Amino acid sequence: MELKGKTAIVTGGTSGIGFSTAQAFLEKGAKVVVVGRNAQRGENAVAELSKISADVVFYQGDTSDESSVKGLVDFAVEKFGSLDVMVNNAGIGIHGTVDELSADDWAKVIDINLNGVFYGTKYAAIQMKKQGKGGAIISTSSIEGVIGDPLIPSYCAAKGGVNQLAKSSALSLAKDGIRVNTVNPGYVDTPLVSVEAIGQELHDALVAMHPLGRFAKPEEIAHAIIFLAENEFITGTHLIVDGGYTAR
Ligand code: NAP
């Protein structure tokens, strides 16, 4: 798919992987809506992204709220005339083994990391079907959607769900030319897994799990998302970008 002139929504586009993805779409000549809950972070992101192109706006929304996601798609179409690429990227992580985790913390992660991706996929698909020109839906899953991790069971459950949601949606939407895929990163250098967020000891242990000896740079994941948006024969797949983590 030629991205120049197309419209992309990037949820969680105000930080980390989403921010780099928004940069990459703008560099390709696409128009971009970045989404987050925090208005200040949104304004800062747009100020930075505008240095690449003026075709970028912020939508303050919460992807765990269905009406907010429906409003987001309407906003993108009103602003830029169409929706061609949906990147369901917003996500959080909460640590706690299964016997320690509260039902509230379980629900928070499922609400954002899985339900939010469902809402994004659903309303993007409705809009893309209406337009009749196909489209691409890409969700940021994780290697934690294909392997187990004792410390983050809710995150693993949500990301595994995101993988299966993508496969199922890819099958029902293929006849409309709408492709649905996931990118499954290993650990990525973002605030979500910074030393401040998870502590030096866990950070170092996680780096050591990657045969390439480092976390990914956010732009390396953005590059994979662009690839999935552009390649018109990929659907229903999971692109693992993990420095060899899952090769063992
Ligand atoms: P990040 O730097 O913490 O950024 C998260 C982004 O999501 C922020 O823009 C945040 O903005 C937004 N967000 C969070 N909850 C939201 C909600 N309910 N509604 C709207 N926006 C929301 O995280 P990241 O590391 O780039 O992670 C992005 C995605 O990659 C996540 O799905 C994560 O699970 C996945 N991932 C990350 C890694 C990693 O190692 N970093 C590895 C594999 C997969 P607000 O807080 O202002 O809403």
PDB file of C-alpha atoms and ligand atoms in Angstrom, residues 12-18 35-38 41 61-64 89-92 112-113 140-142 155 159 185-188 190-193, ligand 1:
ATOM      1  CA  GLY A  12      -0.456   5.355  22.205  1.00  0.00           C
ATOM      2  CA  GLY A  13       1.244   7.577  19.636  1.00  0.00           C
ATOM      3  CA  THR A  14       2.433  10.037  22.266  1.00  0.00           C
ATOM      4  CA  SER A  15       5.260   7.852  23.613  1.00  0.00           C
ATOM      5  CA  GLY A  16       7.635   4.985  22.885  1.00  0.00           C
ATOM      6  CA  ILE A  17       6.798   2.644  19.997  1.00  0.00           C
ATOM      7  CA  GLY A  18       3.689   4.609  19.028  1.00  0.00           C
ATOM      8  CA  VAL A  35      -4.004   9.063  20.600  1.00  0.00           C
ATOM      9  CA  GLY A  36      -3.423   9.113  24.344  1.00  0.00           C
ATOM     10  CA  ARG A  37      -5.153   9.950  27.612  1.00  0.00           C
ATOM     11  CA  ASN A  38      -2.804  12.700  28.754  1.00  0.00           C
ATOM     12  CA  ARG A  41       1.829  14.521  26.513  1.00  0.00           C
ATOM     13  CA  GLY A  61      -9.065   9.391  24.303  1.00  0.00           C
ATOM     14  CA  ASP A  62      -9.038   6.186  26.265  1.00  0.00           C
ATOM     15  CA  THR A  63      -8.891   3.029  24.155  1.00  0.00           C
ATOM     16  CA  SER A  64     -10.545   0.998  26.917  1.00  0.00           C
ATOM     17  CA  ASN A  89      -0.693   0.173  19.983  1.00  0.00           C
ATOM     18  CA  ALA A  90      -1.737   1.662  23.344  1.00  0.00           C
ATOM     19  CA  GLY A  91      -0.888  -0.665  26.186  1.00  0.00           C
ATOM     20  CA  ILE A  92       0.146  -0.946  29.808  1.00  0.00           C
ATOM     21  CA  ILE A 112      -6.674  -1.573  27.642  1.00  0.00           C
ATOM     22  CA  ASN A 113      -4.492  -4.266  26.063  1.00  0.00           C
ATOM     23  CA  THR A 140       1.119  -4.160  18.821  1.00  0.00           C
ATOM     24  CA  SER A 141       1.175  -7.520  20.527  1.00  0.00           C
ATOM     25  CA  SER A 142       4.335  -8.900  22.146  1.00  0.00           C
ATOM     26  CA  TYR A 155      -0.338  -9.048  29.958  1.00  0.00           C
ATOM     27  CA  LYS A 159      -1.409 -10.242  24.074  1.00  0.00           C
ATOM     28  CA  PRO A 185       8.252  -7.115  19.818  1.00  0.00           C
ATOM     29  CA  GLY A 186      10.720  -8.405  22.315  1.00  0.00           C
ATOM     30  CA  TYR A 187      11.645  -5.767  24.918  1.00  0.00           C
ATOM     31  CA  VAL A 188      11.893  -2.258  23.555  1.00  0.00           C
ATOM     32  CA  THR A 190      10.612   2.779  26.098  1.00  0.00           C
ATOM     33  CA  PRO A 191       9.262   4.233  29.373  1.00  0.00           C
ATOM     34  CA  LEU A 192       7.181   1.044  29.862  1.00  0.00           C
ATOM     35  CA  VAL A 193      10.286  -1.043  30.630  1.00  0.00           C
TER      36      VAL A 193
HETATM   37  P1  NAP B   1       4.826   3.588  26.485  1.00  0.00           P
HETATM   38  O1  NAP B   1       6.068   4.268  26.047  1.00  0.00           O
HETATM   39  O2  NAP B   1       4.514   3.456  27.939  1.00  0.00           O
HETATM   40  O3  NAP B   1       3.598   4.297  25.747  1.00  0.00           O
HETATM   41  C1  NAP B   1       2.296   3.871  25.942  1.00  0.00           C
HETATM   42  C2  NAP B   1       1.380   4.788  25.144  1.00  0.00           C
HETATM   43  O4  NAP B   1       0.043   4.292  25.243  1.00  0.00           O
HETATM   44  C3  NAP B   1       1.358   6.210  25.657  1.00  0.00           C
HETATM   45  O5  NAP B   1       1.186   7.073  24.544  1.00  0.00           O
HETATM   46  C4  NAP B   1       0.122   6.238  26.538  1.00  0.00           C
HETATM   47  O6  NAP B   1      -0.349   7.567  26.690  1.00  0.00           O
HETATM   48  C5  NAP B   1      -0.801   5.355  25.720  1.00  0.00           C
HETATM   49  N1  NAP B   1      -1.882   4.733  26.448  1.00  0.00           N
HETATM   50  C6  NAP B   1      -1.813   3.874  27.497  1.00  0.00           C
HETATM   51  N2  NAP B   1      -3.030   3.509  27.883  1.00  0.00           N
HETATM   52  C7  NAP B   1      -3.899   4.132  27.055  1.00  0.00           C
HETATM   53  C8  NAP B   1      -5.316   4.145  26.949  1.00  0.00           C
HETATM   54  N3  NAP B   1      -6.099   3.443  27.780  1.00  0.00           N
HETATM   55  N4  NAP B   1      -5.869   4.884  25.977  1.00  0.00           N
HETATM   56  C9  NAP B   1      -5.106   5.617  25.111  1.00  0.00           C
HETATM   57  N5  NAP B   1      -3.763   5.637  25.167  1.00  0.00           N
HETATM   58  C10 NAP B   1      -3.183   4.906  26.134  1.00  0.00           C
HETATM   59  O7  NAP B   1       4.725   2.093  25.944  1.00  0.00           O
HETATM   60  P2  NAP B   1       5.461   1.314  24.752  1.00  0.00           P
HETATM   61  O8  NAP B   1       6.547   0.535  25.359  1.00  0.00           O
HETATM   62  O9  NAP B   1       5.723   2.197  23.599  1.00  0.00           O
HETATM   63  O10 NAP B   1       4.322   0.258  24.399  1.00  0.00           O
HETATM   64  C11 NAP B   1       3.469   0.401  23.288  1.00  0.00           C
HETATM   65  C12 NAP B   1       2.865  -0.958  22.986  1.00  0.00           C
HETATM   66  O11 NAP B   1       3.901  -1.889  22.728  1.00  0.00           O
HETATM   67  C13 NAP B   1       2.053  -1.551  24.140  1.00  0.00           C
HETATM   68  O12 NAP B   1       0.924  -2.215  23.624  1.00  0.00           O
HETATM   69  C14 NAP B   1       3.010  -2.559  24.746  1.00  0.00           C
HETATM   70  O13 NAP B   1       2.332  -3.593  25.410  1.00  0.00           O
HETATM   71  C15 NAP B   1       3.722  -3.046  23.516  1.00  0.00           C
HETATM   72  N6  NAP B   1       5.023  -3.658  23.758  1.00  0.00           N
HETATM   73  C16 NAP B   1       5.996  -2.977  24.410  1.00  0.00           C
HETATM   74  C17 NAP B   1       7.213  -3.595  24.635  1.00  0.00           C
HETATM   75  C18 NAP B   1       8.329  -2.894  25.362  1.00  0.00           C
HETATM   76  O14 NAP B   1       9.282  -3.580  25.765  1.00  0.00           O
HETATM   77  N7  NAP B   1       8.302  -1.579  25.542  1.00  0.00           N
HETATM   78  C19 NAP B   1       7.429  -4.895  24.188  1.00  0.00           C
HETATM   79  C20 NAP B   1       6.414  -5.564  23.510  1.00  0.00           C
HETATM   80  C21 NAP B   1       5.208  -4.923  23.295  1.00  0.00           C
HETATM   81  P3  NAP B   1      -1.241   8.018  27.978  1.00  0.00           P
HETATM   82  O15 NAP B   1      -0.614   7.375  29.191  1.00  0.00           O
HETATM   83  O16 NAP B   1      -1.191   9.493  27.965  1.00  0.00           O
HETATM   84  O17 NAP B   1      -2.603   7.497  27.715  1.00  0.00           O
END
